[in-house]
Amino acid sequence: MSALTLGALAVGFVLLVAGGESLVRGASRLAVTIGMSPLVVGLTVVAFATSTPELAVSVDAALSGHPGLAVGNVVGSNIANILLILGLTALVAPLLAKSRIVRVDIPIMVGFSIVLLVVALDGVISALNGMLLLAGLVAYVAATVVISRRRTADPAEATDDGSTVESAAGSTAGAESEVDADPATDADPQSHKGAHSVLMSGAMVALGVLLLVVGARLLVTAASDLAAAWGMSDLVIGLTVVAIGTSLPELATSLVAAVRGERDMAVGNIVGSNMFNIGAVLGVTSLITPIEVAPGAIRFDLPIMVAVALALLPIAFTGMAIKRWEGLLFAGFYAAYIAYVVLQASGHDALEPFSTAMLWFVIPFTAVWLVVLATYELGVIRGRTLARRQVVAQE
């Protein structure tokens, strides 16, 4: 393993982060001009932008003859997005989960994960499988955008969290009234300003794509060299080094969103990114070339991805939030997962006792705790609902 390989790996990470940041900023600005809510922006535009590194790396890996890296990248990124990124973000600030995410988006994400596991059972993700995944993603995005636009068009209609969009509509109407008030003086400057903003946003998107493509090429080359030097498979490198590297844009975006108070965007970014990773990244990559799935990924990593997606549902359901202790739990599980992958790849003697402890103690205890917590929270919600009904009946 040469210094040149490590340098290429570091530069590839930096370019991916810089490209993802540029792409997120440009895409977010473009989304604002068409009146999307922060939640929908996180689920669609920002999710797609932050998933572009995974797309670039997976396509490049498949074309370079390393399909295991493509599968490991997506599966590892989806696991890292929930356990590591949501975990660390929740430690910074508890994350609110709007009812729409709990009722609609997380179950759809779970569905995507299960479909991926099913189509990979025969050991290959074919072009037909890729078309199925991509079509499902397109249908989801189209439905999300159409519903969002309808709600924005009706100022009296409530949003998912019970509030109205009158403030956003009012600000838009106010901007339009300013333009219409004096067409001779205001309309033309406003038009030029809008066109300039669109051009700047488009330039940021183009720059982001360029940086991501170059960074992906460096990252795949360096990761392949590392796999050969360490005697590790492409799948393991994709599950660990590459997965964390390509998830850095999601981490940066979610942390910034949480700090700025856009916590629904932070959650929406992760949920949307996981769906884009499966539908767009593996869908597009399999259309280019069929993707072989290693038996180890089918037996362990893909089921873990599905289990992690399922675990997000009861945690988001409890109080419609992901609390700090839940974030710590997620981060701890991710550390345990990475430890297992590394121990298994290296054939270390500690693998057997570690696996036994996780299988018979940690995972069952956590599952029972989550079920008890969700049941308690459901009882609290039902109690509050009954109390409100009694108050209304008395009035």
Short mmCIF file of C-alpha atoms in Angstrom, two decimals:
data_model
loop_
_atom_site.label_atom_id
_atom_site.label_comp_id
_atom_site.label_asym_id
_atom_site.label_seq_id
_atom_site.Cartn_x
_atom_site.Cartn_y
_atom_site.Cartn_z
CA MET A 1 0.00 0.00 0.00
CA SER A 2 1.73 3.17 -1.22
CA ALA A 3 1.44 6.76 -0.11
CA LEU A 4 0.00 7.50 -3.55
CA THR A 5 -2.95 5.17 -2.83
CA LEU A 6 -3.66 6.84 0.52
CA GLY A 7 -3.35 10.25 -1.13
CA ALA A 8 -5.81 9.29 -3.87
CA LEU A 9 -8.22 7.99 -1.23
CA ALA A 10 -8.01 11.24 0.76
CA VAL A 11 -8.39 13.45 -2.33
CA GLY A 12 -11.32 11.33 -3.50
CA PHE A 13 -13.08 11.83 -0.16
CA VAL A 14 -12.46 15.58 -0.25
CA LEU A 15 -13.78 15.90 -3.80
CA LEU A 16 -16.86 13.86 -2.93
CA VAL A 17 -17.64 16.07 0.06
CA ALA A 18 -16.99 19.28 -1.89
CA GLY A 19 -19.01 18.04 -4.85
CA GLY A 20 -21.88 16.91 -2.64
CA GLU A 21 -21.91 20.26 -0.83
CA SER A 22 -21.97 22.21 -4.10
CA LEU A 23 -24.69 19.97 -5.49
CA VAL A 24 -26.82 20.21 -2.35
CA ARG A 25 -26.62 24.00 -2.24
CA GLY A 26 -27.45 24.40 -5.91
CA ALA A 27 -30.27 21.84 -5.86
CA SER A 28 -31.78 23.32 -2.68
CA ARG A 29 -31.85 26.81 -4.18
CA LEU A 30 -33.53 25.50 -7.32
CA ALA A 31 -36.10 23.66 -5.19
CA VAL A 32 -36.98 26.80 -3.24
CA THR A 33 -37.93 28.59 -6.46
CA ILE A 34 -40.69 26.04 -7.14
CA GLY A 35 -42.15 26.26 -3.64
CA MET A 36 -41.30 22.88 -2.08
CA SER A 37 -41.48 22.43 1.71
CA PRO A 38 -38.26 21.61 3.63
CA LEU A 39 -39.51 18.06 4.24
CA VAL A 40 -40.20 17.39 0.56
CA VAL A 41 -36.91 19.04 -0.40
CA GLY A 42 -35.12 16.68 1.98
CA LEU A 43 -36.97 13.62 0.68
CA THR A 44 -36.38 14.39 -2.99
CA VAL A 45 -33.94 17.07 -4.16
CA VAL A 46 -31.44 16.98 -1.27
CA ALA A 47 -31.72 13.18 -0.98
CA PHE A 48 -30.91 12.76 -4.66
CA ALA A 49 -28.05 15.27 -4.47
CA THR A 50 -26.42 13.61 -1.47
CA SER A 51 -26.86 10.18 -3.08
CA THR A 52 -24.96 11.24 -6.19
CA PRO A 53 -21.60 10.12 -4.72
CA GLU A 54 -23.00 6.61 -4.28
CA LEU A 55 -24.29 6.71 -7.87
CA ALA A 56 -20.95 7.89 -9.25
CA VAL A 57 -18.95 5.34 -7.24
CA SER A 58 -21.27 2.40 -8.00
CA VAL A 59 -21.45 3.07 -11.74
CA ASP A 60 -17.69 3.54 -11.92
CA ALA A 61 -17.11 0.37 -9.88
CA ALA A 62 -19.40 -1.68 -12.11
CA LEU A 63 -17.72 -0.39 -15.27
CA SER A 64 -14.31 -1.08 -13.73
CA GLY A 65 -15.17 -4.71 -13.03
CA HIS A 66 -15.77 -4.40 -9.27
CA PRO A 67 -19.52 -5.13 -8.85
CA GLY A 68 -19.04 -6.16 -5.23
CA LEU A 69 -17.92 -2.62 -4.47
CA ALA A 70 -21.16 -1.28 -5.99
CA VAL A 71 -23.38 -3.52 -3.82
CA GLY A 72 -21.30 -2.97 -0.70
CA ASN A 73 -21.36 0.79 -1.28
CA VAL A 74 -25.17 0.97 -1.39
CA VAL A 75 -25.86 -1.51 1.41
CA GLY A 76 -23.14 -0.04 3.63
CA SER A 77 -24.30 3.51 2.92
CA ASN A 78 -27.91 2.71 3.82
CA ILE A 79 -26.81 1.14 7.09
CA ALA A 80 -24.47 4.05 7.82
CA ASN A 81 -27.16 6.61 6.96
CA ILE A 82 -29.51 5.33 9.65
CA LEU A 83 -27.20 4.04 12.37
CA LEU A 84 -24.24 6.41 12.08
CA ILE A 85 -25.58 9.62 10.54
CA LEU A 86 -28.99 9.76 12.21
CA GLY A 87 -27.33 8.59 15.40
CA LEU A 88 -24.70 11.35 15.40
CA THR A 89 -27.22 13.96 14.26
CA ALA A 90 -29.65 13.02 17.05
CA LEU A 91 -26.81 13.42 19.56
CA VAL A 92 -26.40 17.01 18.37
CA ALA A 93 -30.12 17.77 18.47
CA PRO A 94 -33.13 15.45 18.93
CA LEU A 95 -34.75 14.92 15.52
CA LEU A 96 -38.45 15.45 14.94
CA ALA A 97 -40.21 12.85 12.81
CA LYS A 98 -43.32 14.30 11.23
CA SER A 99 -46.37 12.08 10.94
CA ARG A 100 -45.92 11.89 7.16
CA ILE A 101 -42.47 10.33 7.54
CA VAL A 102 -43.71 7.76 10.08
CA ARG A 103 -46.90 6.91 8.20
CA VAL A 104 -45.65 7.01 4.61
CA ASP A 105 -41.96 7.48 3.89
CA ILE A 106 -40.28 5.12 6.38
CA PRO A 107 -42.63 2.23 5.45
CA ILE A 108 -41.87 2.88 1.77
CA MET A 109 -38.14 2.87 2.56
CA VAL A 110 -38.60 -0.47 4.34
CA GLY A 111 -40.45 -1.73 1.26
CA PHE A 112 -37.56 -0.73 -1.02
CA SER A 113 -35.13 -2.57 1.28
CA ILE A 114 -37.21 -5.75 1.26
CA VAL A 115 -37.60 -5.65 -2.53
CA LEU A 116 -33.82 -5.32 -2.92
CA LEU A 117 -33.28 -8.35 -0.69
CA VAL A 118 -35.80 -10.39 -2.68
CA VAL A 119 -34.38 -9.54 -6.12
CA ALA A 120 -30.84 -10.27 -4.89
CA LEU A 121 -31.64 -13.77 -3.60
CA ASP A 122 -30.62 -15.37 -6.90
CA GLY A 123 -27.18 -13.78 -6.64
CA VAL A 124 -27.56 -11.12 -9.35
CA ILE A 125 -29.39 -7.82 -9.82
CA SER A 126 -30.39 -7.95 -13.46
CA ALA A 127 -31.42 -5.17 -15.82
CA LEU A 128 -35.06 -6.17 -15.29
CA ASN A 129 -34.60 -5.90 -11.52
CA GLY A 130 -32.99 -2.51 -12.03
CA MET A 131 -35.94 -1.29 -14.11
CA LEU A 132 -38.29 -2.40 -11.31
CA LEU A 133 -36.30 -0.52 -8.65
CA LEU A 134 -35.97 2.60 -10.80
CA ALA A 135 -39.66 2.61 -11.74
CA GLY A 136 -40.65 2.36 -8.08
CA LEU A 137 -38.45 5.33 -7.23
CA VAL A 138 -39.82 7.44 -10.08
CA ALA A 139 -43.38 6.68 -8.98
CA TYR A 140 -42.56 7.65 -5.37
CA VAL A 141 -40.90 10.94 -6.33
CA ALA A 142 -43.68 11.87 -8.76
CA ALA A 143 -46.37 11.21 -6.15
CA THR A 144 -44.45 13.16 -3.48
CA VAL A 145 -43.93 16.21 -5.69
CA VAL A 146 -47.52 16.23 -7.01
CA ILE A 147 -49.02 15.99 -3.52
CA SER A 148 -46.67 18.69 -2.24
CA ARG A 149 -47.54 21.04 -5.11
CA ARG A 150 -51.26 20.53 -4.54
CA ARG A 151 -50.93 21.40 -0.87
CA THR A 152 -48.81 24.45 -1.67
CA ALA A 153 -51.38 25.60 -4.22
CA ASP A 154 -54.11 25.52 -1.52
CA PRO A 155 -53.07 27.91 1.32
CA ALA A 156 -55.96 26.72 3.51
CA GLU A 157 -54.86 23.09 3.44
CA ALA A 158 -52.89 21.84 6.44
CA THR A 159 -49.44 20.40 6.19
CA ASP A 160 -48.34 17.10 7.73
CA ASP A 161 -47.55 18.58 11.11
CA GLY A 162 -50.92 20.30 11.41
CA SER A 163 -49.75 23.78 10.48
CA THR A 164 -50.81 25.67 7.39
CA VAL A 165 -48.80 26.89 4.48
CA GLU A 166 -50.37 30.31 4.53
CA SER A 167 -47.12 31.97 5.58
CA ALA A 168 -45.26 30.54 2.62
CA ALA A 169 -48.10 31.35 0.27
CA GLY A 170 -48.38 34.80 1.78
CA SER A 171 -44.72 35.54 1.27
CA THR A 172 -45.01 34.37 -2.32
CA ALA A 173 -48.09 36.45 -2.87
CA GLY A 174 -46.31 39.40 -1.29
CA ALA A 175 -43.40 39.01 -3.64
CA GLU A 176 -45.79 38.84 -6.59
CA SER A 177 -47.66 41.92 -5.45
CA GLU A 178 -44.41 43.85 -5.24
CA VAL A 179 -43.61 42.86 -8.79
CA ASP A 180 -47.09 43.71 -10.05
CA ALA A 181 -47.24 47.02 -8.19
CA ASP A 182 -44.93 48.81 -10.58
CA PRO A 183 -44.19 46.72 -13.66
CA ALA A 184 -42.15 49.44 -15.25
CA THR A 185 -39.60 49.51 -12.44
CA ASP A 186 -39.81 46.26 -10.48
CA ALA A 187 -40.73 43.45 -12.87
CA ASP A 188 -37.64 43.60 -15.07
CA PRO A 189 -35.05 43.73 -12.22
CA GLN A 190 -36.89 40.96 -10.43
CA SER A 191 -36.86 38.85 -13.59
CA HIS A 192 -33.14 39.42 -14.09
CA LYS A 193 -32.49 38.60 -10.45
CA GLY A 194 -34.46 35.35 -10.74
CA ALA A 195 -32.68 34.35 -13.93
CA HIS A 196 -29.29 35.11 -12.35
CA SER A 197 -30.19 32.99 -9.31
CA VAL A 198 -31.19 30.06 -11.53
CA LEU A 199 -27.94 30.33 -13.51
CA MET A 200 -25.85 30.42 -10.34
CA SER A 201 -27.69 27.42 -8.90
CA GLY A 202 -27.25 25.53 -12.18
CA ALA A 203 -23.52 26.31 -12.17
CA MET A 204 -23.21 24.96 -8.61
CA VAL A 205 -25.01 21.77 -9.63
CA ALA A 206 -22.70 21.32 -12.65
CA LEU A 207 -19.61 21.93 -10.52
CA GLY A 208 -20.84 19.43 -7.95
CA VAL A 209 -21.38 16.74 -10.58
CA LEU A 210 -17.88 17.30 -12.00
CA LEU A 211 -16.24 17.03 -8.57
CA LEU A 212 -18.25 13.91 -7.76
CA VAL A 213 -17.24 12.15 -10.98
CA VAL A 214 -13.53 12.86 -10.44
CA GLY A 215 -13.73 11.99 -6.76
CA ALA A 216 -15.55 8.73 -7.51
CA ARG A 217 -12.87 7.65 -9.96
CA LEU A 218 -10.10 8.31 -7.42
CA LEU A 219 -12.03 6.61 -4.62
CA VAL A 220 -12.80 3.43 -6.58
CA THR A 221 -9.19 3.10 -7.76
CA ALA A 222 -7.77 3.65 -4.27
CA ALA A 223 -10.34 1.34 -2.63
CA SER A 224 -9.52 -1.45 -5.07
CA ASP A 225 -5.82 -1.07 -4.28
CA LEU A 226 -6.60 -1.20 -0.55
CA ALA A 227 -8.66 -4.35 -1.01
CA ALA A 228 -5.74 -6.04 -2.74
CA ALA A 229 -3.18 -4.80 -0.18
CA TRP A 230 -5.21 -5.85 2.86
CA GLY A 231 -6.48 -9.09 1.36
CA MET A 232 -10.08 -7.93 1.77
CA SER A 233 -12.89 -8.34 -0.73
CA ASP A 234 -14.47 -5.52 -2.71
CA LEU A 235 -17.67 -6.11 -0.72
CA VAL A 236 -15.97 -5.44 2.64
CA ILE A 237 -14.21 -2.30 1.36
CA GLY A 238 -17.52 -1.08 -0.06
CA LEU A 239 -19.36 -1.79 3.21
CA THR A 240 -16.84 0.15 5.29
CA VAL A 241 -14.40 2.65 3.75
CA VAL A 242 -16.35 3.58 0.62
CA ALA A 243 -19.76 3.51 2.33
CA ILE A 244 -18.65 5.95 5.03
CA GLY A 245 -16.88 8.14 2.47
CA THR A 246 -19.88 8.44 0.16
CA SER A 247 -22.17 9.06 3.16
CA LEU A 248 -20.21 12.14 4.24
CA PRO A 249 -22.47 14.50 2.22
CA GLU A 250 -25.52 13.10 4.06
CA LEU A 251 -23.71 13.56 7.37
CA ALA A 252 -22.78 17.17 6.61
CA THR A 253 -26.26 17.98 5.32
CA SER A 254 -28.09 16.39 8.24
CA LEU A 255 -25.84 17.99 10.87
CA VAL A 256 -26.20 21.45 9.31
CA ALA A 257 -29.97 21.00 8.96
CA ALA A 258 -30.29 19.91 12.61
CA VAL A 259 -28.20 22.81 13.90
CA ARG A 260 -30.23 25.30 11.84
CA GLY A 261 -33.49 23.89 13.17
CA GLU A 262 -34.51 22.13 9.92
CA ARG A 263 -34.77 18.79 11.70
CA ASP A 264 -37.48 17.42 9.44
CA MET A 265 -35.13 17.98 6.49
CA ALA A 266 -32.40 16.07 8.35
CA VAL A 267 -34.63 13.00 8.74
CA GLY A 268 -36.13 13.39 5.27
CA ASN A 269 -32.64 13.55 3.75
CA ILE A 270 -31.67 10.18 5.23
CA VAL A 271 -34.94 8.40 4.43
CA GLY A 272 -34.97 9.78 0.89
CA SER A 273 -31.28 9.01 0.35
CA ASN A 274 -31.79 5.36 1.25
CA MET A 275 -34.58 5.06 -1.29
CA PHE A 276 -32.49 6.81 -3.96
CA ASN A 277 -29.55 4.52 -3.19
CA ILE A 278 -31.67 1.45 -3.91
CA GLY A 279 -33.88 2.77 -6.70
CA ALA A 280 -31.49 5.05 -8.59
CA VAL A 281 -27.97 3.86 -7.73
CA LEU A 282 -28.50 0.10 -8.03
CA GLY A 283 -31.25 0.58 -10.61
CA VAL A 284 -29.10 2.62 -12.99
CA THR A 285 -25.96 0.56 -12.32
CA SER A 286 -27.75 -2.72 -13.12
CA LEU A 287 -29.04 -1.23 -16.37
CA ILE A 288 -25.43 -0.64 -17.38
CA THR A 289 -24.22 -4.08 -16.35
CA PRO A 290 -25.75 -6.89 -14.24
CA ILE A 291 -24.53 -6.73 -10.64
CA GLU A 292 -23.38 -9.92 -8.96
CA VAL A 293 -24.27 -10.12 -5.25
CA ALA A 294 -21.90 -12.03 -2.99
CA PRO A 295 -23.43 -14.85 -0.88
CA GLY A 296 -22.16 -13.13 2.26
CA ALA A 297 -24.14 -10.01 1.43
CA ILE A 298 -27.32 -12.07 0.92
CA ARG A 299 -26.87 -13.97 4.19
CA PHE A 300 -25.86 -11.07 6.43
CA ASP A 301 -25.52 -7.52 5.10
CA LEU A 302 -28.80 -7.21 3.17
CA PRO A 303 -30.88 -8.64 6.07
CA ILE A 304 -29.07 -6.23 8.41
CA MET A 305 -30.02 -3.35 6.10
CA VAL A 306 -33.68 -4.43 6.24
CA ALA A 307 -33.55 -4.83 10.03
CA VAL A 308 -32.03 -1.37 10.46
CA ALA A 309 -34.75 0.16 8.28
CA LEU A 310 -37.41 -1.61 10.37
CA ALA A 311 -35.76 -0.41 13.61
CA LEU A 312 -36.16 3.20 12.53
CA LEU A 313 -39.96 2.90 12.46
CA PRO A 314 -40.64 2.24 16.19
CA ILE A 315 -37.95 4.73 17.25
CA ALA A 316 -39.45 7.47 15.07
CA PHE A 317 -42.90 6.46 16.30
CA THR A 318 -42.02 6.98 19.97
CA GLY A 319 -42.97 10.62 20.52
CA MET A 320 -42.53 11.35 16.79
CA ALA A 321 -38.86 12.03 17.53
CA ILE A 322 -35.43 10.42 17.56
CA LYS A 323 -34.04 11.28 20.98
CA ARG A 324 -30.41 11.61 22.03
CA TRP A 325 -30.31 8.24 23.80
CA GLU A 326 -31.78 6.62 20.69
CA GLY A 327 -29.10 8.32 18.61
CA LEU A 328 -26.45 6.93 20.97
CA LEU A 329 -28.00 3.47 20.60
CA PHE A 330 -27.83 3.74 16.80
CA ALA A 331 -24.20 4.90 16.83
CA GLY A 332 -23.28 2.04 19.16
CA PHE A 333 -24.92 -0.52 16.88
CA TYR A 334 -23.02 0.89 13.91
CA ALA A 335 -19.73 0.51 15.75
CA ALA A 336 -20.68 -3.10 16.54
CA TYR A 337 -21.61 -3.75 12.90
CA ILE A 338 -18.29 -2.39 11.60
CA ALA A 339 -16.42 -4.44 14.22
CA TYR A 340 -18.21 -7.59 13.04
CA VAL A 341 -17.44 -6.89 9.36
CA VAL A 342 -13.76 -6.29 10.09
CA LEU A 343 -13.44 -9.34 12.38
CA GLN A 344 -15.15 -11.55 9.84
CA ALA A 345 -12.95 -10.30 6.98
CA SER A 346 -9.77 -10.80 8.98
CA GLY A 347 -10.81 -14.17 10.46
CA HIS A 348 -9.98 -12.98 13.98
CA ASP A 349 -10.43 -15.32 16.95
CA ALA A 350 -12.68 -12.77 18.66
CA LEU A 351 -15.34 -13.16 15.97
CA GLU A 352 -17.15 -16.11 17.58
CA PRO A 353 -17.61 -14.67 21.11
CA PHE A 354 -18.46 -11.28 19.64
CA SER A 355 -21.13 -12.79 17.37
CA THR A 356 -22.57 -14.82 20.25
CA ALA A 357 -22.86 -11.76 22.47
CA MET A 358 -24.57 -9.73 19.74
CA LEU A 359 -26.92 -12.53 18.67
CA TRP A 360 -28.09 -13.75 22.07
CA PHE A 361 -27.88 -10.67 24.29
CA VAL A 362 -27.58 -7.24 22.71
CA ILE A 363 -29.97 -7.59 19.76
CA PRO A 364 -32.80 -9.41 21.64
CA PHE A 365 -32.56 -6.99 24.58
CA THR A 366 -32.76 -4.00 22.27
CA ALA A 367 -35.69 -5.49 20.32
CA VAL A 368 -37.67 -6.17 23.51
CA TRP A 369 -36.91 -2.67 24.80
CA LEU A 370 -38.14 -1.06 21.57
CA VAL A 371 -41.35 -3.11 21.61
CA VAL A 372 -42.04 -2.14 25.23
CA LEU A 373 -41.26 1.51 24.50
CA ALA A 374 -43.49 1.59 21.41
CA THR A 375 -46.34 -0.09 23.32
CA TYR A 376 -46.05 2.43 26.15
CA GLU A 377 -46.00 5.34 23.71
CA LEU A 378 -49.06 3.99 21.92
CA GLY A 379 -50.88 3.80 25.25
CA VAL A 380 -49.96 7.39 26.02
CA ILE A 381 -51.24 8.57 22.63
CA ARG A 382 -54.49 6.67 23.04
CA GLY A 383 -54.95 8.08 26.53
CA ARG A 384 -54.50 11.62 25.27
CA THR A 385 -56.96 10.99 22.44
CA LEU A 386 -59.60 9.65 24.84
CA ALA A 387 -59.07 12.60 27.18
CA ARG A 388 -59.61 15.06 24.32
CA ARG A 389 -62.77 13.24 23.25
CA GLN A 390 -64.14 13.39 26.80
CA VAL A 391 -63.45 17.09 27.02
CA VAL A 392 -65.20 17.70 23.71
CA ALA A 393 -68.16 15.55 24.79
CA GLN A 394 -68.54 17.51 28.04
CA GLU A 395 -68.52 20.80 26.18
#
